[in-house]
Every structure is written in structure tokens, then in C-alpha cells.
Coordinates of C-alpha atoms and ligand atoms in Angstrom, one line a residue:
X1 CA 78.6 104.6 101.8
X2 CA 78.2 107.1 104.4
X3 CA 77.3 110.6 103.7
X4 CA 78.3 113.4 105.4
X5 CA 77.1 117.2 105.0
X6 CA 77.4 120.3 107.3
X7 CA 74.7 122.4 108.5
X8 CA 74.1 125.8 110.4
X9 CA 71.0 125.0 111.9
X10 CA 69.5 121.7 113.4
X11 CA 67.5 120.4 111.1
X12 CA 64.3 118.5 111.3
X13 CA 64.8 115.0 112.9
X14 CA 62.8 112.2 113.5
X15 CA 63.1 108.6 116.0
X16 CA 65.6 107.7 113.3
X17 CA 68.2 110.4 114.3
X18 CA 70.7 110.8 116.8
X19 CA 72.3 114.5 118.4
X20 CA 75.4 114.2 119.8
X21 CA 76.5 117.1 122.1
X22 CA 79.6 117.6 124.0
X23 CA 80.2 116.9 128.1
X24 CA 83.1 118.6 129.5
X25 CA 83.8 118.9 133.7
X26 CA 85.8 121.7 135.9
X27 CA 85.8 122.0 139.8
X28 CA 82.1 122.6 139.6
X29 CA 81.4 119.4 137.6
X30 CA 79.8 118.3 134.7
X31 CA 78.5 121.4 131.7
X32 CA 76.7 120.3 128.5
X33 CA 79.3 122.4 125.9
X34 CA 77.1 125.1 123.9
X35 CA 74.6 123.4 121.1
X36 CA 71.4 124.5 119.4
X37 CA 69.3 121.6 121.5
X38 CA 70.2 123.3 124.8
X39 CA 67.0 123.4 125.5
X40 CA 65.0 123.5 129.2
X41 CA 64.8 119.5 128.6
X42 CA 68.7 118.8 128.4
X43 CA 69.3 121.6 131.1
X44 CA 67.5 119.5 133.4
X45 CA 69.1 116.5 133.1
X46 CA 71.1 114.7 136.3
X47 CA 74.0 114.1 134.3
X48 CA 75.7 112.6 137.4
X49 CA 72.9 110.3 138.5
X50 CA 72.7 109.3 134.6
X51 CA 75.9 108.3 134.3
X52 CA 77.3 110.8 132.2
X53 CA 81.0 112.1 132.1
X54 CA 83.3 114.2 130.8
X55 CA 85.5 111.3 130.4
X56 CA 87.4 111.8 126.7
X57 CA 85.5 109.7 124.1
X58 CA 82.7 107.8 126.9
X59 CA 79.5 108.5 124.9
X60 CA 75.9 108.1 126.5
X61 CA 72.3 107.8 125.1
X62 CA 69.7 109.1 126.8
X63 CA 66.2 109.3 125.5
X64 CA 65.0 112.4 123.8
X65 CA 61.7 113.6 122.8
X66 CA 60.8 113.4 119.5
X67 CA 64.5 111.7 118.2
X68 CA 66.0 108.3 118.7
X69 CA 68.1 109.4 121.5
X70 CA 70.9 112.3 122.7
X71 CA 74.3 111.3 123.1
X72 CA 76.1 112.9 125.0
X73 CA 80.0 112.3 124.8
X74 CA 83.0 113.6 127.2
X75 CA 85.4 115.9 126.0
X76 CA 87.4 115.7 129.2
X77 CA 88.1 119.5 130.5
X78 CA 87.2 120.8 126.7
X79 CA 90.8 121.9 126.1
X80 CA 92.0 120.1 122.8
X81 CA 90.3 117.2 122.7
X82 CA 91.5 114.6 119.9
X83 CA 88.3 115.4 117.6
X84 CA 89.4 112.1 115.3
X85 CA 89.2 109.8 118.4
X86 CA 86.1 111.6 120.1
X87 CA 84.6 111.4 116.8
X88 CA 85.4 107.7 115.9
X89 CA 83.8 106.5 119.6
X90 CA 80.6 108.6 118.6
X91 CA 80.3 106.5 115.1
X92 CA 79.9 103.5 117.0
X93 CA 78.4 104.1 120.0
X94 CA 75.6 105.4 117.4
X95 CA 76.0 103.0 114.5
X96 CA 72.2 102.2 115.4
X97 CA 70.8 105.2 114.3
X98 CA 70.4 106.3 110.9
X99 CA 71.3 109.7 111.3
X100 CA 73.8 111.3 113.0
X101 CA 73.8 115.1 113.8
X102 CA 76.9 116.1 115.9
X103 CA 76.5 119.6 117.1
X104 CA 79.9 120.2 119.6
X105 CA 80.4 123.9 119.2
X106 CA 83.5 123.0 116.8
X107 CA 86.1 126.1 116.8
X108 CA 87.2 126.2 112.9
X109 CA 86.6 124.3 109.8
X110 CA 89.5 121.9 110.8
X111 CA 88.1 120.6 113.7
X112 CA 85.2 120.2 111.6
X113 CA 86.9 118.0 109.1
X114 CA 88.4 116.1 111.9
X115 CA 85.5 115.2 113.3
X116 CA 84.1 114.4 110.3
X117 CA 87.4 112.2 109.4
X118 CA 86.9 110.2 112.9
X119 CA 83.7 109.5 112.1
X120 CA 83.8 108.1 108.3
X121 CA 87.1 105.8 109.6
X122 CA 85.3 104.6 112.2
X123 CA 82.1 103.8 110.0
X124 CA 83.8 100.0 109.2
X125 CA 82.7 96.4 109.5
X126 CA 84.5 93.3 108.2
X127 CA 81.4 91.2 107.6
X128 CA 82.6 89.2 104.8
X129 CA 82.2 85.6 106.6
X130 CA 79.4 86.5 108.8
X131 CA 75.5 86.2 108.1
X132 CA 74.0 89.2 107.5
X133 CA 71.7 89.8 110.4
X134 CA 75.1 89.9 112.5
X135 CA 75.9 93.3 110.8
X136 CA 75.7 96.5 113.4
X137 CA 76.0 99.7 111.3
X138 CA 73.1 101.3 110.6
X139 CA 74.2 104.8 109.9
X140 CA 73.7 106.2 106.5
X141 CA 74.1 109.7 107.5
X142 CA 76.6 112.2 109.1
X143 CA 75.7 116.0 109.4
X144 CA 78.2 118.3 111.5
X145 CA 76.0 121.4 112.8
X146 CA 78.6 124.8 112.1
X147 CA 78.3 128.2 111.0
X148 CA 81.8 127.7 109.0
X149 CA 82.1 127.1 105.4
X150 CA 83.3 123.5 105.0
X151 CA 83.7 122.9 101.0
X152 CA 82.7 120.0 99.4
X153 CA 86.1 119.3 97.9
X154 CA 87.3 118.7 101.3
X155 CA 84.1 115.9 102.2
X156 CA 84.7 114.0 99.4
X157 CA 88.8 114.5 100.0
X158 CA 87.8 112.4 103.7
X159 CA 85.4 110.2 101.8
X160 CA 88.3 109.2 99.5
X161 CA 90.7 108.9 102.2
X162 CA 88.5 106.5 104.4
X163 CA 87.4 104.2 101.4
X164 CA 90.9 103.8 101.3
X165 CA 91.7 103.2 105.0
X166 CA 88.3 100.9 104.6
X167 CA 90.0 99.1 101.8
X168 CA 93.0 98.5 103.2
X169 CA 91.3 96.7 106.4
X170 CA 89.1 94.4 104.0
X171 CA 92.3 93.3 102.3
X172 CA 94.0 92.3 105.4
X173 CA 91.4 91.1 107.7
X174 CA 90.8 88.3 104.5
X175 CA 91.9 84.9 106.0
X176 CA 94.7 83.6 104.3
X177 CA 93.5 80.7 102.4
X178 CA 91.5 83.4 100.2
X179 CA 94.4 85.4 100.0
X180 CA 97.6 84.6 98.7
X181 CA 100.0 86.7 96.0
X182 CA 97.7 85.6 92.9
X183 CA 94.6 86.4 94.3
X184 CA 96.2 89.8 95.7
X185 CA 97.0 90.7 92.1
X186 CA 93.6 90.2 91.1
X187 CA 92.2 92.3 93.9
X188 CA 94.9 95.0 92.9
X189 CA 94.1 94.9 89.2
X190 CA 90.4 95.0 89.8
X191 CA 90.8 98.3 92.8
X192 CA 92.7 100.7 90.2
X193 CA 90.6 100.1 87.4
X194 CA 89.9 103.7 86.1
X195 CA 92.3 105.8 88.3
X196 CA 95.0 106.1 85.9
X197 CA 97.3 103.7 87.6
X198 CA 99.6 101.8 85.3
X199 CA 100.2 97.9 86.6
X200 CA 103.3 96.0 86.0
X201 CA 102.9 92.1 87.5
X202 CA 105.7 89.7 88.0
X203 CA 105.2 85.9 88.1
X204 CA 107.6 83.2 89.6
X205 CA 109.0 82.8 86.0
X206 CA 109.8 86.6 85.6
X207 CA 111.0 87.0 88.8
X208 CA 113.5 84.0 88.7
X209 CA 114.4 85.7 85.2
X210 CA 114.5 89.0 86.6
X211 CA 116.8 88.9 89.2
X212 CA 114.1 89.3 91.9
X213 CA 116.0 86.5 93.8
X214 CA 114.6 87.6 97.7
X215 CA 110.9 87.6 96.8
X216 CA 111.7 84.0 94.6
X217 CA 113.2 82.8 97.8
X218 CA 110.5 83.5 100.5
X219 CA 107.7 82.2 97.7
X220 CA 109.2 78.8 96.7
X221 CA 107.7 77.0 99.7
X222 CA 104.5 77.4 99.2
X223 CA 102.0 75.8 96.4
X224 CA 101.1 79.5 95.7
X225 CA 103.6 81.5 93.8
X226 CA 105.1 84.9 94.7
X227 CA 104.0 88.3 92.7
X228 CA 105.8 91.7 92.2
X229 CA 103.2 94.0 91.4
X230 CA 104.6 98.0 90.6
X231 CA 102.1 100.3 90.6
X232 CA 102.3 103.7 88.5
X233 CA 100.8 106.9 89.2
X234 CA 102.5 109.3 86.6
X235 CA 100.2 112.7 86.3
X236 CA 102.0 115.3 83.7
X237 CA 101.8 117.5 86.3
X238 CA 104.4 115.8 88.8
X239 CA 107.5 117.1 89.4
X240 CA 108.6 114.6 92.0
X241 CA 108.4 111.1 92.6
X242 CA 107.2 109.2 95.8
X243 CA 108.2 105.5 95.8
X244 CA 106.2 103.4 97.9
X245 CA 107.6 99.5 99.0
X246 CA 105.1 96.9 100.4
X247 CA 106.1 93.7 102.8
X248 CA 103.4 91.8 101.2
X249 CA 103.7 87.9 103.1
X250 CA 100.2 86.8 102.7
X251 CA 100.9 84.2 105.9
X252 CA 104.3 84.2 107.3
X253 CA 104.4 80.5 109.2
X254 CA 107.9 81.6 109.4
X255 CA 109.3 79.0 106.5
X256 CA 111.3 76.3 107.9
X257 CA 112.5 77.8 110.9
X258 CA 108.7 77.8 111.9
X259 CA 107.0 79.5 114.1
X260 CA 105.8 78.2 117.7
X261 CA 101.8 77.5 116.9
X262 CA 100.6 80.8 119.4
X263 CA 103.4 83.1 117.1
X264 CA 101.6 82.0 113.8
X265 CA 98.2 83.0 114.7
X266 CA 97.6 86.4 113.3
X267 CA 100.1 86.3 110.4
X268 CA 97.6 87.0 107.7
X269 CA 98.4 90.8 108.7
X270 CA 101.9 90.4 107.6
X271 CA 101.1 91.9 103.7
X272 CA 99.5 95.3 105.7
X273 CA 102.5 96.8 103.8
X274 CA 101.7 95.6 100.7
X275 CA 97.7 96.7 101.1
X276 CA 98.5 100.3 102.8
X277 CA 100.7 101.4 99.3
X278 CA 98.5 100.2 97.3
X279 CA 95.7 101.6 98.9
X280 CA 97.8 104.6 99.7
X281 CA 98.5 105.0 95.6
X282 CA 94.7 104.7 94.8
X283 CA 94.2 107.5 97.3
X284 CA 96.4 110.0 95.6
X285 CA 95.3 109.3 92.4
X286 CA 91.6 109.9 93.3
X287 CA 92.6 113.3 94.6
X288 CA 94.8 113.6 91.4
X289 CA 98.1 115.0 93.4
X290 CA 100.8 116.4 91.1
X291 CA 103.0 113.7 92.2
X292 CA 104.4 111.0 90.5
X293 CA 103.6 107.8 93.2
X294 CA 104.7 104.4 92.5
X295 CA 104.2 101.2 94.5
X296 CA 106.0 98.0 94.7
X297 CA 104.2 95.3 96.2
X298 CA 106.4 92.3 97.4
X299 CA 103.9 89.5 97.6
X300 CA 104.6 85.8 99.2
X301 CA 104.0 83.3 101.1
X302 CA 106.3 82.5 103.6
X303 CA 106.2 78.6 104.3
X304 CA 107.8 75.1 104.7
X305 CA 107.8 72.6 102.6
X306 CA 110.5 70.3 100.5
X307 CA 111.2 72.9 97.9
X308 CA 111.3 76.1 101.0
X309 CA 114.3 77.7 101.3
X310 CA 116.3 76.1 103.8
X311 CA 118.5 78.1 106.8
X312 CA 122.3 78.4 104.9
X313 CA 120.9 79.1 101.7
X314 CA 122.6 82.3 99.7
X315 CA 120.0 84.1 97.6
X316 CA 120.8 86.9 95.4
X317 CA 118.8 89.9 95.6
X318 CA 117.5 92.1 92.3
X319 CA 120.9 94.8 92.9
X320 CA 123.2 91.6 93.0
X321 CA 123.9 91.8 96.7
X322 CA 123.9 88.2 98.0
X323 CA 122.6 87.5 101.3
X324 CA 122.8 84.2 102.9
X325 CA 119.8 83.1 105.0
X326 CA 120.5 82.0 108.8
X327 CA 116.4 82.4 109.6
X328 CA 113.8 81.8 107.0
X329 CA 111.3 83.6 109.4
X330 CA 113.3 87.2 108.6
X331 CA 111.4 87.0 105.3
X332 CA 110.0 90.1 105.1
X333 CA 113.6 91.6 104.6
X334 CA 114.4 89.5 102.0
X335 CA 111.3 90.4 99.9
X336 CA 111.4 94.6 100.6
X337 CA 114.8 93.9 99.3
X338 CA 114.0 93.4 95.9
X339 CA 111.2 96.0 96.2
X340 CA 113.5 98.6 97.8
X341 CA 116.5 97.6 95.0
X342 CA 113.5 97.8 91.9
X343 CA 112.4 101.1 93.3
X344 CA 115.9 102.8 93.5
X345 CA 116.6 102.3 89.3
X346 CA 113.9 104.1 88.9
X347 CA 115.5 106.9 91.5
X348 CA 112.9 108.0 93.0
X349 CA 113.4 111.6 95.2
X350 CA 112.2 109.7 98.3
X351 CA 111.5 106.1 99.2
X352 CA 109.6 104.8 101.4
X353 CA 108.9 101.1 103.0
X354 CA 106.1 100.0 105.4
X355 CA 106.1 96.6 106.5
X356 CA 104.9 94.4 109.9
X357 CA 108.5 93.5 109.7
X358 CA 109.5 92.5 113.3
X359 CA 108.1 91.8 116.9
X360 CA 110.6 93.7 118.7
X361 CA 108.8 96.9 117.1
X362 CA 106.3 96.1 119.5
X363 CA 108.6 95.2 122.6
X364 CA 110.4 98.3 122.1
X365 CA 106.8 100.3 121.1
X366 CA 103.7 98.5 121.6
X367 CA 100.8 98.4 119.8
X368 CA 99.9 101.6 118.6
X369 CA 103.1 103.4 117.6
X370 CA 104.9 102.8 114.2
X371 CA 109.0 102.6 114.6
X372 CA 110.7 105.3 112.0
X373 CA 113.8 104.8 110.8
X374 CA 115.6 106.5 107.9
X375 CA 117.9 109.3 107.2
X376 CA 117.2 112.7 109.2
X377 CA 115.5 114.1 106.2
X378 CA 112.8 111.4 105.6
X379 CA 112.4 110.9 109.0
X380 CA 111.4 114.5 109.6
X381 CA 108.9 114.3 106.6
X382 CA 107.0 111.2 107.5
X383 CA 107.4 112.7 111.1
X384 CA 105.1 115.7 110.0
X385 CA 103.1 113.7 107.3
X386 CA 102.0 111.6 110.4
X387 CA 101.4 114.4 112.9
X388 CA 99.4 116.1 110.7
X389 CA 96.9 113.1 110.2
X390 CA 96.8 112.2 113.9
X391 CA 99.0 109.1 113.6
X392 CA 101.8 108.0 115.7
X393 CA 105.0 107.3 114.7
X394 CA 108.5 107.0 116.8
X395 CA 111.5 107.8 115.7
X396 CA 114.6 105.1 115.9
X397 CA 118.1 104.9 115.6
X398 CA 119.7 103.1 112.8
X399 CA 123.2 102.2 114.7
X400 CA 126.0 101.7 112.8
X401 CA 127.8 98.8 115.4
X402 CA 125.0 96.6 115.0
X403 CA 125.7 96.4 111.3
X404 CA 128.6 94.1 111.9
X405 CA 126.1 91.6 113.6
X406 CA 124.9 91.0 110.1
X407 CA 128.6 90.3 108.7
X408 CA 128.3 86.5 106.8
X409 CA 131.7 84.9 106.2
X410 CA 130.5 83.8 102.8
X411 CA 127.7 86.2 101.6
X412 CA 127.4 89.9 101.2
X413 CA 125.3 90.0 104.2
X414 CA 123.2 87.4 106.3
X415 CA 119.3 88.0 107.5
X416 CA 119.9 87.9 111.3
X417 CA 122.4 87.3 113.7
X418 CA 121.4 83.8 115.6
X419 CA 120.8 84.1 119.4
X420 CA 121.0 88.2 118.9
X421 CA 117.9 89.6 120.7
X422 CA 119.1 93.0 121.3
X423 CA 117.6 96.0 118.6
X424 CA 115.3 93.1 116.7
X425 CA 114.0 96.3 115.0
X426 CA 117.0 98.7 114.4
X427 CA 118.8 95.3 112.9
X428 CA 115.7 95.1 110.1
X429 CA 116.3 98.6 109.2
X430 CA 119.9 98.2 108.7
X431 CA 119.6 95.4 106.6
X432 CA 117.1 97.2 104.6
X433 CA 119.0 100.2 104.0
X434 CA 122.0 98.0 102.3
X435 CA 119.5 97.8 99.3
X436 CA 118.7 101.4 98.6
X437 CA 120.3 102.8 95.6
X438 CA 122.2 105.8 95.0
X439 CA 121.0 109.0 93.5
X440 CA 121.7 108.8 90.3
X441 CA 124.8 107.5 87.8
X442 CA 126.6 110.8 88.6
X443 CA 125.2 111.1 92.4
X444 CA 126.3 108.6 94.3
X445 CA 124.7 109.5 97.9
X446 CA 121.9 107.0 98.3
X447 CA 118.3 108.0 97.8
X448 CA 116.5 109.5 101.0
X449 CA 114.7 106.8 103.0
X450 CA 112.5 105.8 105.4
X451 CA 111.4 102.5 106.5
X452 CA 108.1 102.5 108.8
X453 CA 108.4 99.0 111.4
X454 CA 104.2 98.7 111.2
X455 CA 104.1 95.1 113.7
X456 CA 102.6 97.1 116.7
X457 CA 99.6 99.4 114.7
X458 CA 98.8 96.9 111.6
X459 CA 96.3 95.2 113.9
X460 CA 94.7 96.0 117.0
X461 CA 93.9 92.7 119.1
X462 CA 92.2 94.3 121.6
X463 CA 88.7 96.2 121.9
X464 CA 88.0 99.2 119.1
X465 CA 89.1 102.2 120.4
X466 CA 88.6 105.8 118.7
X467 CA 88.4 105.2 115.3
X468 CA 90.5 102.3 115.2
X469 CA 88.3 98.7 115.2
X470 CA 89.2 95.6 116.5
X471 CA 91.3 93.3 113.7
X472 CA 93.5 95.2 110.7
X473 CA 93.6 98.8 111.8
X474 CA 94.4 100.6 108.2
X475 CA 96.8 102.8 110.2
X476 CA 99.5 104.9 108.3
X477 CA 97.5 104.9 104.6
X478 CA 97.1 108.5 105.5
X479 CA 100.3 109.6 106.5
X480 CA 101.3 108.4 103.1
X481 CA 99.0 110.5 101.4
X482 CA 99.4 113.5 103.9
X483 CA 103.2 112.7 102.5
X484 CA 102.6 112.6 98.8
X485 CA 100.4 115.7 99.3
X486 CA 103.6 117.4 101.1
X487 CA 106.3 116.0 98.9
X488 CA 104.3 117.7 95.9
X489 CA 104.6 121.2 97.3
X490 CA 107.8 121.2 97.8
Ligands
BES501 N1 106.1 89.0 110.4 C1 107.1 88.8 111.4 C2 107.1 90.0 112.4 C3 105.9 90.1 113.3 C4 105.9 89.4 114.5 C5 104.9 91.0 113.0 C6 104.9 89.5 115.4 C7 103.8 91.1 113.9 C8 103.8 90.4 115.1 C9 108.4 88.7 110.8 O1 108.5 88.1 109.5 C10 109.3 87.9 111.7 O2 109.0 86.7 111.8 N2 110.3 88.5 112.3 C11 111.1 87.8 113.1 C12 112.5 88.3 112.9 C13 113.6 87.5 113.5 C14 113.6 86.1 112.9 C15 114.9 88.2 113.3 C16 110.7 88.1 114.6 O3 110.3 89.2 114.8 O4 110.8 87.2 115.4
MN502 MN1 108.7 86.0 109.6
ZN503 ZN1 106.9 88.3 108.4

């Protein structure tokens, strides 16, 4: 557990500590931003010839007298730096050292608590299946040097924040033959313990019984039964309600219409959904927001077998709409379908679903955006929730003509159109939003929606970069909260 403090002066260090101070370049080249170590030493310094620069988030150490090292990281021309990201490269280009002191000549307390943010996301490992003398982090301490009040309510707001961001990536980077939908319940029922979270499970039984026809479907193939876990957040305070819905396929081999063997590697991401609102719930009831939050987590395994659910199967979801399936790989709609349809009877003032639900949210996106679709009103408050943390989201169209692609001369509705490549991702939404409920017995306007296409951002396959390390990212846990926290001052 890191711990992080602030401080107005430097304070004593030793060979065990690190100072990080700030680069930035003009025409005239490279200036060491204002710190309390700018002493004769660091003034003489040939950044050039070093190899320093201003370059955003590049971070070097040089050797110091009487600490471990300087580090001296580029803030590009100094003018609004991303403080998260310049923060989260510091952590690891440090994570030797024991101590960090960063002393960057930070404006107001929020870029103070930014840079404190970056660095506790960025202070994560996944060292679960390696030996121990593998493991790199050594820090144990953070202190930001700043003549602004920072209070501790706010450190130990980041410090919950990031253990659930941390979470979140432990769940998901497990390989899939440790985790499947029973052994995700147990996880779940062992992480709220003591947070005043009430936890409803579903088995294969209850869910036959139940009606919870989509999640019954995707799970029948595999050895491993499906779960439905709600999770209940219920403060007396609350005077609104936040419903959360998690794709939770513990490894999506895509069923029977399986997967090419390249396509299949990496699937154990596809239950991020599931582990960001549950982690996202456990958040906001640590910080004890006035908010009722609830979470349904739609937990399967998606694969082939004699008793899978076979292309041309009808299924009937949990609000009685049948839907007759043309690609068992289209899973994850099938699944949020019964979480979105359980979620609306409880009506809910807002839903909304996360889910790694197709790859053309990364054709149309790439890695590092979220697609956001929804009505205009939900789509402008995740919009904010997400700004204001520093994650990125895109809003997308939910066009009404592509609807008919999903007309089934039999069914209610079918899972795809077959051979239709065009809008992989708008198509998912639009199925999605056939199973959201209306407002209430009187009200018949459906609840307000959003549904958060998480493919690109759940995992980053490429090297760490800011805060964000290599393997199950965590990204869009704290939009959700940043959400809840918005939703409750309304
Ligand atoms: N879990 C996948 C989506 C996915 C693909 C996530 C690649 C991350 C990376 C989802 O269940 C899926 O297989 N979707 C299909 C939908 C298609 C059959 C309409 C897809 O994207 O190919
Ligand atoms: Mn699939
Ligand atoms: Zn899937």
C-alpha cells in the first residue's frame, strides 16, 4: 500500500529517496521548472549532453549527492501538461526507490491531487504467477512538496479510488482457468465484505427458473455454470439510483461459431465489465456517496461443447423478448440483456452498461477510447463524468436504419445480421437498448441509458504508458464513480 503525504518543505532524504523535478523547453532550450533543490549542483547540469528533455512524460535519473538519484521529467512547453500521465511515468520510472518526493511547482491543490492520482494508479504489478524476486516496485512512499492545503479526506478519496482501479486489473488479468462465474462470485462475496453492499447470487437453477434465459444460454456450454450476481448499495441518504450492468464472459472462445485461434487469445478480458461495476460499487461505498448504486454482474462462459447453444437457437430473455441466435460469438449481448432487463424493474434514474462487447469498437476507435452510446442525456453525463477523471470516451450514433438489420422472421429480434460488417459497434448498442425498461408503470419513456463499448481501453497490449500498465488497464472505474458522485448532486 502506498502512502502518500504532502509537504511545504523538502524534507530530509537519504540514498533511499528519489526528487523528481520538472523539465520544460522554449526557443532558448531546456529550464529546470522552479523547486526547492534548485541548487548550484542541478543548475549546472548539461541537460542536453545528459540526455534530458522536455519531452511530455520522458523521465531521467541522474545521480545526486546525498539521495538515490534526481529525476528529472519533461513537461513539454509547461503549458497544461496531463499531470495524471506525467505522474503515472514518474511512478515507474522510480518504482526502485523507496521514496518519492515530487516537487514540480504544482499551481493549485488539484493539480496536486492529480499528480498524486497518476502516481498511486500507476503503482501496480500483476505478480500473481511470477516468483517473487521478479517483482519491480519498490516504492512505499509518495510525498508531493506544495505550499497548498491538500486534506486528508481527499488522499485517502485517491487511495480508495486506485485500490479499486488496482482491483479491478487483478480480477481481469487472472487467467481463465482460475476464473470462471463461480469463482468470480467468490471473489465478489469476499471484496464487499464490510462495505454495506447487499449480495444477491443467481445459480444455473435460478436462472433457468428465473427467466434469465440470455445469461442461461451463453453458460450452458461450458462445464462451469453461469452466475447473476446484483450488488446493492442502498445508503438512507440516497435520493437517486445509479444502476450499473456488467458483460461478465470469463473466456469468450466465441461458442460454436468459434473463434479463429489468434481472435481467442486475450479473451479473459471479456468480464472487464463485470469487474469495473463491481469494483466501481465498492468504490462508492467506501466513500459512502448518498447514492443508491446497484450492480448486475452477467457472469459466463462463452464456449462449445454438445450441450452449447447452437446458431438458430431462440432464447428468451428475462423481459420476455425472444431473440433468436444467428452467432453464438455475439454473447455478450445476450447476457447484458438480462442484466439491462433485471436492472430496469427495479427503475433505476439512470442505467448504465460497460462491456468489451465488440471489435469494431476498436476499428472504428482504437485502443484507448471507450465508444458511448445512449440517449443525449446519459451521454452528456458520462461525457463529463469521464472528462473530469481524465478518461476518454467518444461519443456514437445509435442509427435507427440499422435496426432493421436485426429484424428475425421468427423471433423478436436476432444477435447479428450474418455477412453485415458495417457499424459492428452501433449494431450492439441497438440491440441493447431493446431491453431497457420504461420509466415506471405510469411512465412509459424508457429509462435514460448509456452503454460504454470498453473492447479498445479494457486492455492495453502494448508497452505501459502514463498510468496505464501493460495487460487489463482498469480504465473507466473512475468515471463511474466521478458519475455516482455527479448523479448524487443533482
Ligand atoms: N468479446 C468479443 C468482442 C471483442 C473482440 C472484444 C475483440 C475485444 C477484442 C465479443 O463477444 C465478440 O465476439 N463480438 C463479435 C460480434 C460479432 C459476432 C457480431 C465481434 O466483434 O466479432
Ligand atoms: Mn464473442
Ligand atoms: Zn465476448
Amino acid at each position: 500500500m502506498l502512502k502518500t503525504s504532502t509537504i511545504s518543505i523538502l524534507p530530509t532524504f537519504s540514498k533511499t529517496t528519489v526528487i523528481v523535478v520538472g523539465v520544460t523547453s522554449d526557443d532558448s532550450g531546456l529550464t529546470i521548472s522552479s523547486s526547492q533543490l534548485s541548487t548550484e549542483q542541478l543548475q549546472s547540469l548539461e541537460l542536453e549532453l545528459l540526455g534530458v528533455s522536455a519531452k511530455p512524460e520522458q523521465v531521467k535519473l541522474l545521480p545526486f549527492e546525498g539521495l538515490g538519484a534526481v529525476a528529472l521529467v519533461g513537461l513539454g512547453s509547461g503549458e497544461n501538461p496531463d499531470l495524471r500521465a506525467v505522474s503515472g511515468s514518474i511512478a515507474r520510472a522510480v518504482r526502485s526507490f523507496e521514496n518519492v518526493v515530487i516537487d514540480l511547482d504544482l499551481k493549485s491543490g488539484e493539480e496536486v491531487l492529480e499528480v498524486i492520482e497518476g502516481f498511486s494508479l500507476s503503482t501496480y504489478q500483476y505478480t500473481e504467477y511470477q516468483a517473487a524476486t521478479k517483482s519491480g516496485i519498490k516504492t512505499t512512499s509518495l510525498c508531493v512538496v506544495t505550499g497548498l492545503a491538500i486534506d486528508q479526506a481527499q488522499l485517502t478519496r485517491i487511495s480508495i479510488l486506485a485500490q479499486s482501479v488496482h482491483d479491478t486489473r487483478d480480477l481481469v488479468n487472472q487467467p481463465p482457468n482460475h476464473l470462471y462465474p463461480a469463482s468470480f462470485v467468490a471473489s465478489v462475496e469476499a471484496g464487499v465484505k464490510g462495505h454495506g453492499i447487499e449480495v444477491t447470487v443467481w445459480d444455473e437453477k435460478s436462472l433457468e427458473s428465473e427467466g434469465f434465459g440470455g445469461i442461461a444460454a451463453v453458460g450452458k456450454g461450458s462445464t462451469r455454470p453461469p452466475r447473476m450476481v446484483k450488488l446493492d448499495y442502498h445508503p438512507k441518504t440516497a435520493k437517486k439510483h445509479l444502476a450499473l450492468v456488467g458483460k461478465g464472459i470469463t473466456f469468450d472462445s466465441g461458442g460454436l461459431s468459434l473463434k479463429p485461434a489468434e481472435s481467442m487469445v486475450g479473451m479473459k478480458y471479456d468480464m472487464t465489465g463485470a469487474a469495473s461495476v463491481y469494483q466501481a460499487v465498492v468504490a462508492i461505498a467506501k466513500l459512502g456517496l448518498p447514492i443508491r448504486a446497484t450492480a448486475w454482474l452477467c457472469l459466463a462462459e462463452n464456449l462449445p461443447s454438445g450441450s452449447a447453444t447452437r446458431p438458430n437457437d431462440i432464447i428468451k430473455i428475462r423481459n420476455g423478448k425472444t431473440v433468436e441466435v444467428l452467432n453464438t460469438d455475439a454473447e455478450g449481448r445476450l447476457v447484458l440483456a438480462d442484466g439491462l432487463s433485471a436492472a430496469s424493474e427495479t427503475h433505476p434514474d439512470l442505467i448504465v452498461d460497460v462491456a468489451t462487447l465488440t471489435g469494431a469498437a476498436t476499428i472504428a476507435l482504437g485502443h484507448r477510447y471507450a465508444g458511448l452510446m445512449g440517449d443525449p442525456e446519459a451521454i452528456a453525463k458520462v461525457d463529463t463524468a469521464a472528462k473530469t477523471v481524465g478518461e476518454l470516451v467518444w461519443p456514437m450514433p445509435l442509427p435507427n436504419e440499422l435496426r432493421t438489420l436485426l429484424d428475425s422472421p421468427i423471433a423478436d429480434i436476432a444477435n447479428v445480421k450474418i455477412g453485415n460488417r458495417a457499424g459492428g459497434m452501433l449494431i450492439g448498442g441497438l440491440f441493447l437498448k431493446e431491453f431497457i425498461g420504461p420509466k415506471s408503470a405510469s411512465d412509459k419513456t424508457p429509462i435514460s441509458w448509456a452503454h460504454l463499448d470498453i473492447a479498445g481501453p479494457a486492455n492495453n497490449d502494448s508497452a505501459a504508458y502514463g498510468h496505464t500498465p501493460k495487460g487489463a488497464t482498469g480504465a473507466i472505474v473512475r468515471t463511474l464513480v466521478q458519475l455516482a458522485e455527479q448523479v448524487s448532486a443533482e
